[in-house]
JSON list of C-alpha atoms in Angstrom, two decimals:
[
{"chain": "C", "resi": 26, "resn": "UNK", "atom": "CA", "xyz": [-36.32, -30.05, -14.05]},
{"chain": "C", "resi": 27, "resn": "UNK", "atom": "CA", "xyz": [-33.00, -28.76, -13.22]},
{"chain": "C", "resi": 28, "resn": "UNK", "atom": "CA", "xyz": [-32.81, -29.62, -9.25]},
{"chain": "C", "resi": 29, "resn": "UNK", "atom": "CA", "xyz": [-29.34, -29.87, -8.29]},
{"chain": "C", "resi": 30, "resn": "UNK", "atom": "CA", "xyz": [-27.74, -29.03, -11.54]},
{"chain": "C", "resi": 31, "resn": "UNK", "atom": "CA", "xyz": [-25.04, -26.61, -10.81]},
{"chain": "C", "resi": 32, "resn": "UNK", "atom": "CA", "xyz": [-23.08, -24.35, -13.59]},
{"chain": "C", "resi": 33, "resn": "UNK", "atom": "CA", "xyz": [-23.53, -22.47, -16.33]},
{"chain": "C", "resi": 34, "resn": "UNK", "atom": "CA", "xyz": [-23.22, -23.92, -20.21]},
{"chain": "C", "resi": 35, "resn": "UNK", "atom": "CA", "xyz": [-23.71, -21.10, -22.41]},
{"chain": "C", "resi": 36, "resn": "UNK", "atom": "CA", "xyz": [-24.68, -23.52, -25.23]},
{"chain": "C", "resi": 37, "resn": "UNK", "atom": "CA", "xyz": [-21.12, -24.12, -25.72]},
{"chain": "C", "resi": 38, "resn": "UNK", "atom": "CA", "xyz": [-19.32, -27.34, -25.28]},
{"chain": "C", "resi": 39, "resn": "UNK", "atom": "CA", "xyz": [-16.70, -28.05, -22.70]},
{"chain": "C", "resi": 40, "resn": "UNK", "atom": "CA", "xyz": [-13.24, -26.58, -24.74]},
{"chain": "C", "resi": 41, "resn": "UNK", "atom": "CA", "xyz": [-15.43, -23.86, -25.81]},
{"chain": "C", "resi": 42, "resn": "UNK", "atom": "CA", "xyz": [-16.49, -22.67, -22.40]},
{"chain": "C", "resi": 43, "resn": "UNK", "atom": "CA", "xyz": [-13.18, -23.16, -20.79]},
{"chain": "C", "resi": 44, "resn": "UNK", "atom": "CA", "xyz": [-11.57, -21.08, -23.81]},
{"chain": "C", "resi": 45, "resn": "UNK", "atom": "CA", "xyz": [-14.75, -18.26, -23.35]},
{"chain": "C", "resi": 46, "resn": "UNK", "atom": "CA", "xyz": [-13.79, -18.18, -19.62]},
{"chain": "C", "resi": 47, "resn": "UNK", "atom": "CA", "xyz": [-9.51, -17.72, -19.97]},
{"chain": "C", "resi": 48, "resn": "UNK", "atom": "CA", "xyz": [-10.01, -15.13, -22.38]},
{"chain": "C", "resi": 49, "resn": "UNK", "atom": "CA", "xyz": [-12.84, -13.12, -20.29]},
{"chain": "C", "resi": 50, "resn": "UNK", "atom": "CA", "xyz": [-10.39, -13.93, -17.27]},
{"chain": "C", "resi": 51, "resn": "UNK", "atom": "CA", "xyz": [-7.31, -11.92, -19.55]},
{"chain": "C", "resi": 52, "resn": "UNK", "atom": "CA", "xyz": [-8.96, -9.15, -20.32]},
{"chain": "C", "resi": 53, "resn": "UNK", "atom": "CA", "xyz": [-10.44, -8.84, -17.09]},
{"chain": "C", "resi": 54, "resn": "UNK", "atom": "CA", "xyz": [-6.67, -8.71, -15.49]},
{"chain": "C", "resi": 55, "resn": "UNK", "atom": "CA", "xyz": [-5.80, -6.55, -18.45]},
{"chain": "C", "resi": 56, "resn": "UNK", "atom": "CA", "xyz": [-7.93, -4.06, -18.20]},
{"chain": "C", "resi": 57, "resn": "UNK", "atom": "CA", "xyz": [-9.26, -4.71, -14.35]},
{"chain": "C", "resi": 58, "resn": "UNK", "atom": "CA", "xyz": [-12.86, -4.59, -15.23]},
{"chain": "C", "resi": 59, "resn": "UNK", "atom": "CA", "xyz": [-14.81, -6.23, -17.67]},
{"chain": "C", "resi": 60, "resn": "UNK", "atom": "CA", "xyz": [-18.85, -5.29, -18.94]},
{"chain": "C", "resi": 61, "resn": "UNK", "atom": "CA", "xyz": [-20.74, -8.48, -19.75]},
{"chain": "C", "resi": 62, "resn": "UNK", "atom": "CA", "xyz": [-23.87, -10.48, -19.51]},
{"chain": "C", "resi": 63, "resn": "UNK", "atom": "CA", "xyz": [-24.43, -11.07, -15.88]},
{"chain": "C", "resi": 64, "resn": "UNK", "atom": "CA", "xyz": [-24.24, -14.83, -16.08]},
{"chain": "C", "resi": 65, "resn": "UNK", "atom": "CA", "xyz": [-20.64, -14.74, -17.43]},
{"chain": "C", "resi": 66, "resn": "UNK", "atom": "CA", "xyz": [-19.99, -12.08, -14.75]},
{"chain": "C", "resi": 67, "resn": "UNK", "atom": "CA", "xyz": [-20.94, -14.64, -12.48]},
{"chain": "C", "resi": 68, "resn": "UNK", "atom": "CA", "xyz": [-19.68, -17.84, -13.53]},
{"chain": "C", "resi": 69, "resn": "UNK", "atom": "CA", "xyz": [-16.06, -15.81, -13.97]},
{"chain": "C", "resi": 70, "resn": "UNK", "atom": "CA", "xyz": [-15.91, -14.22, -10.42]},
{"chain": "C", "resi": 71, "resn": "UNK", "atom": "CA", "xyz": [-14.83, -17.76, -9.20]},
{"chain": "C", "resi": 72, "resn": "UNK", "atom": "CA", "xyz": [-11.69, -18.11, -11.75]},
{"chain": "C", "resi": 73, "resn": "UNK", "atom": "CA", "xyz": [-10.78, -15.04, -11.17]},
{"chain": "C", "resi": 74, "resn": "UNK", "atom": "CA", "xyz": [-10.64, -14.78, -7.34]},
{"chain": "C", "resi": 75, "resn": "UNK", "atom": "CA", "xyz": [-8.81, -18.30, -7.77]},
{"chain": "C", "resi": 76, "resn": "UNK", "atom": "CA", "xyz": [-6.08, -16.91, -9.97]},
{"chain": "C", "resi": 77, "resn": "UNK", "atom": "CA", "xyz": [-5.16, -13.99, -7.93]},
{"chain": "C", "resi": 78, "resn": "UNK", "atom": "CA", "xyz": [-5.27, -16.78, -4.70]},
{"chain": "C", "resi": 79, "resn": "UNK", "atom": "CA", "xyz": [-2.79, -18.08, -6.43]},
{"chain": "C", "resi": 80, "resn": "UNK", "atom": "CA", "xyz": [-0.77, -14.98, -7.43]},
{"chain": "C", "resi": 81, "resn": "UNK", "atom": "CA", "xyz": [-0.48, -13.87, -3.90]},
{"chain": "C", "resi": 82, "resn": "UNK", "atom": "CA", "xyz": [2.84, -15.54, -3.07]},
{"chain": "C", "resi": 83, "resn": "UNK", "atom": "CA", "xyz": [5.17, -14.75, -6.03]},
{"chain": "C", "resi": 84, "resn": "UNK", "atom": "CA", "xyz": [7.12, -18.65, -6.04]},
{"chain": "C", "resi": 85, "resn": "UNK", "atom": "CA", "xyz": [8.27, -19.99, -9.82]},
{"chain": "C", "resi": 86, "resn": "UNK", "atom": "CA", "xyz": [5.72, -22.97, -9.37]},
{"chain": "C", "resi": 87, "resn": "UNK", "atom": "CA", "xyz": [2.80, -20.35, -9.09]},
{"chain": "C", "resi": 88, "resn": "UNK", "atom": "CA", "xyz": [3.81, -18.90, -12.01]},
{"chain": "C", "resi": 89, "resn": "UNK", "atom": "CA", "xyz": [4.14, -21.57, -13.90]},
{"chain": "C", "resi": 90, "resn": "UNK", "atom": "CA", "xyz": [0.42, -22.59, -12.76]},
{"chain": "C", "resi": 91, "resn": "UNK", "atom": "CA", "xyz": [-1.18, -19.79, -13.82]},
{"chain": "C", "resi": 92, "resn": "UNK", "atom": "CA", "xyz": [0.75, -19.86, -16.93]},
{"chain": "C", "resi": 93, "resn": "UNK", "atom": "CA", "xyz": [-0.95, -22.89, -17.41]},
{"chain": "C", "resi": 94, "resn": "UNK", "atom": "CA", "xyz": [-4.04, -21.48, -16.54]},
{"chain": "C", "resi": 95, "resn": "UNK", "atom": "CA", "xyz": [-4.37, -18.81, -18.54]},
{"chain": "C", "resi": 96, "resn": "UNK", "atom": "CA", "xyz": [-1.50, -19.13, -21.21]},
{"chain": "C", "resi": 97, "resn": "UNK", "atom": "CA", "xyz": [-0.78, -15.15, -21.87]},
{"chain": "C", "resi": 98, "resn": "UNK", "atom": "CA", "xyz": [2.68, -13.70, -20.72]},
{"chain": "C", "resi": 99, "resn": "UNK", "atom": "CA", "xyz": [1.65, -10.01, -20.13]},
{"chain": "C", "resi": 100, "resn": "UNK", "atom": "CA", "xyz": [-2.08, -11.08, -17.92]},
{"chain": "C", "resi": 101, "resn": "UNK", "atom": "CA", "xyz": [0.33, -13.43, -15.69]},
{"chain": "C", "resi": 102, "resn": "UNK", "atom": "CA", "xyz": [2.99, -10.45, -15.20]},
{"chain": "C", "resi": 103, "resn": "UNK", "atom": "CA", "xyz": [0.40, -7.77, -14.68]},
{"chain": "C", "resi": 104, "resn": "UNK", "atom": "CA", "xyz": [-1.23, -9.97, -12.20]},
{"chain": "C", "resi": 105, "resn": "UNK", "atom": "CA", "xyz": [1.79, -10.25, -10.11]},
{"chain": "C", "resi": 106, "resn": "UNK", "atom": "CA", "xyz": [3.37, -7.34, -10.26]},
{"chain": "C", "resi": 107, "resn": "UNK", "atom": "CA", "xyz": [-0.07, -5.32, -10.09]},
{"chain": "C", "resi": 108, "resn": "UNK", "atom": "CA", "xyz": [-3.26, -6.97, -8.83]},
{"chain": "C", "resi": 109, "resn": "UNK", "atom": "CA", "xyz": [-1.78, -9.62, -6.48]},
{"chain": "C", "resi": 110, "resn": "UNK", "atom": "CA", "xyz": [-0.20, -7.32, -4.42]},
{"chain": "C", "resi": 111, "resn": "UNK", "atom": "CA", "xyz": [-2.89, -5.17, -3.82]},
{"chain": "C", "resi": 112, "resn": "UNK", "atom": "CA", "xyz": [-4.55, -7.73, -2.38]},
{"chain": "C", "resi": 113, "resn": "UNK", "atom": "CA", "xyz": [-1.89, -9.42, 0.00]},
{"chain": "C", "resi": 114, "resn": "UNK", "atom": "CA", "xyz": [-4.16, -8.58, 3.45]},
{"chain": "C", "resi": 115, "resn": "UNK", "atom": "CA", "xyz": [-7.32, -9.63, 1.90]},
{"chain": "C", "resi": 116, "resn": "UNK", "atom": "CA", "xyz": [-8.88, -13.26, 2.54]},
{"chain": "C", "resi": 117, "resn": "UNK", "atom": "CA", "xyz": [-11.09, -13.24, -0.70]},
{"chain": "C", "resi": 118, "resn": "UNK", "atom": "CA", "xyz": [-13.95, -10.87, -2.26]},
{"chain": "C", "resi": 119, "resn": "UNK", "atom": "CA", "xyz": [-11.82, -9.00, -4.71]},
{"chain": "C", "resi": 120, "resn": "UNK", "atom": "CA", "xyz": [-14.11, -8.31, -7.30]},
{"chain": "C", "resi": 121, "resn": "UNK", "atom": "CA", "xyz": [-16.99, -6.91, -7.68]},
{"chain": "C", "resi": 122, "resn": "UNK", "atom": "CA", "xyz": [-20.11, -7.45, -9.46]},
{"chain": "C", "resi": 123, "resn": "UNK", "atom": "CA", "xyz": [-22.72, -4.56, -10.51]},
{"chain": "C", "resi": 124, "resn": "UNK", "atom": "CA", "xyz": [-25.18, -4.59, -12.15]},
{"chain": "C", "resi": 125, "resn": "UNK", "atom": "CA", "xyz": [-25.86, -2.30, -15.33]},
{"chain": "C", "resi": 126, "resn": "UNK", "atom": "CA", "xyz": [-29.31, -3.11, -16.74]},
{"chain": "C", "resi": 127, "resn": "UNK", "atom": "CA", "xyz": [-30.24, -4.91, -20.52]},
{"chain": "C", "resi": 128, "resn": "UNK", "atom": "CA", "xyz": [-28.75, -4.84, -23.72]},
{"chain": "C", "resi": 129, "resn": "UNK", "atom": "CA", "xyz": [-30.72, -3.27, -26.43]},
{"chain": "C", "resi": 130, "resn": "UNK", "atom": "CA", "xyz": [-30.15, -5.57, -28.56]},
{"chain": "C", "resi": 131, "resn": "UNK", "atom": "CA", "xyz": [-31.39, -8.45, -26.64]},
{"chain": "C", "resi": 132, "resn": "UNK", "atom": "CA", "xyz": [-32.76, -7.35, -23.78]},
{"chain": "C", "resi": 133, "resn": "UNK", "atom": "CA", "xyz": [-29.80, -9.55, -21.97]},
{"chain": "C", "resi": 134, "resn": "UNK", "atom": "CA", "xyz": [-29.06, -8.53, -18.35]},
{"chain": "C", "resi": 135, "resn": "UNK", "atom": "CA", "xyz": [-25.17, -6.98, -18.52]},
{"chain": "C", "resi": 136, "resn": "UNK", "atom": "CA", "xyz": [-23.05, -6.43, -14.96]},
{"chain": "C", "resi": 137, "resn": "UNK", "atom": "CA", "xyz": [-19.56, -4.88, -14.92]},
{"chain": "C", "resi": 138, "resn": "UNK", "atom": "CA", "xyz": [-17.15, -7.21, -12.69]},
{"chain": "C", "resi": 139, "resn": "UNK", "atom": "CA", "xyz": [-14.14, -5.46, -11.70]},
{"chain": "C", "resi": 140, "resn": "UNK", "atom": "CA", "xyz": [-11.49, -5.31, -9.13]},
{"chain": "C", "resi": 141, "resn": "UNK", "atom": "CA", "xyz": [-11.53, -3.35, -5.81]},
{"chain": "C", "resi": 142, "resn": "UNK", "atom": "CA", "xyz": [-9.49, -1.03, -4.28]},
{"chain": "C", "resi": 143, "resn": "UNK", "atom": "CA", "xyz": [-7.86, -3.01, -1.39]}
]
């Protein structure tokens, strides 16, 4: 039984799921949307929102953080000079999850995450 297990593995081992997440947390900044399965969708909502938390006050030390983070130059700068300040008023919630339906190939449930317009 799986009472009280929280998280999502993927049938990956730790480095690999915390490598899967950064780079689906790039392109998402990149690009400001992202269409996968919904479980990734949901398990990357949470480093996302985190990051641009973080991004909201432009200080060398945050940068440096996120650099950390995410290690990739142009997803740090568009995410403070774009995304972070769109969302200086806002207390949380700024993506969005919907839903999209299965994959034909195998049948897997997909959801587009992206970013709102604050």
């Amino acid at each position: 039984m799986r009472h009280r297990v929280a998280g999502r593995k993927f049938g990956r081992n730790t480095a690999q799921r915390q490598a899967l997440l950064r780079q689906l947390a790039v392109s998402m900044i990149l690009h400001e949307r992202l269409t996968t399965t919904e479980a990734k969708a949901k398990s990357l909502r949470p480093v996302v929102e985190k990051l641009v938390t973080i991004a909201r006050e432009d200080t060398p030390h945050h940068r440096k953080l996120i650099m950390s983070k995410i290690d990739h130059s142009p997803a740090v700068m568009k995410l403070f000079d774009v995304i972070a300040p769109r969302f200086e008023d806002a207390n949380g919630g700024y993506t969005r999850i919907s839903k999209l339906g299965q994959r034909h190939g195998d049948g897997a449930p997909l959801a587009l995450i992206e970013f709102i317009e604050a």
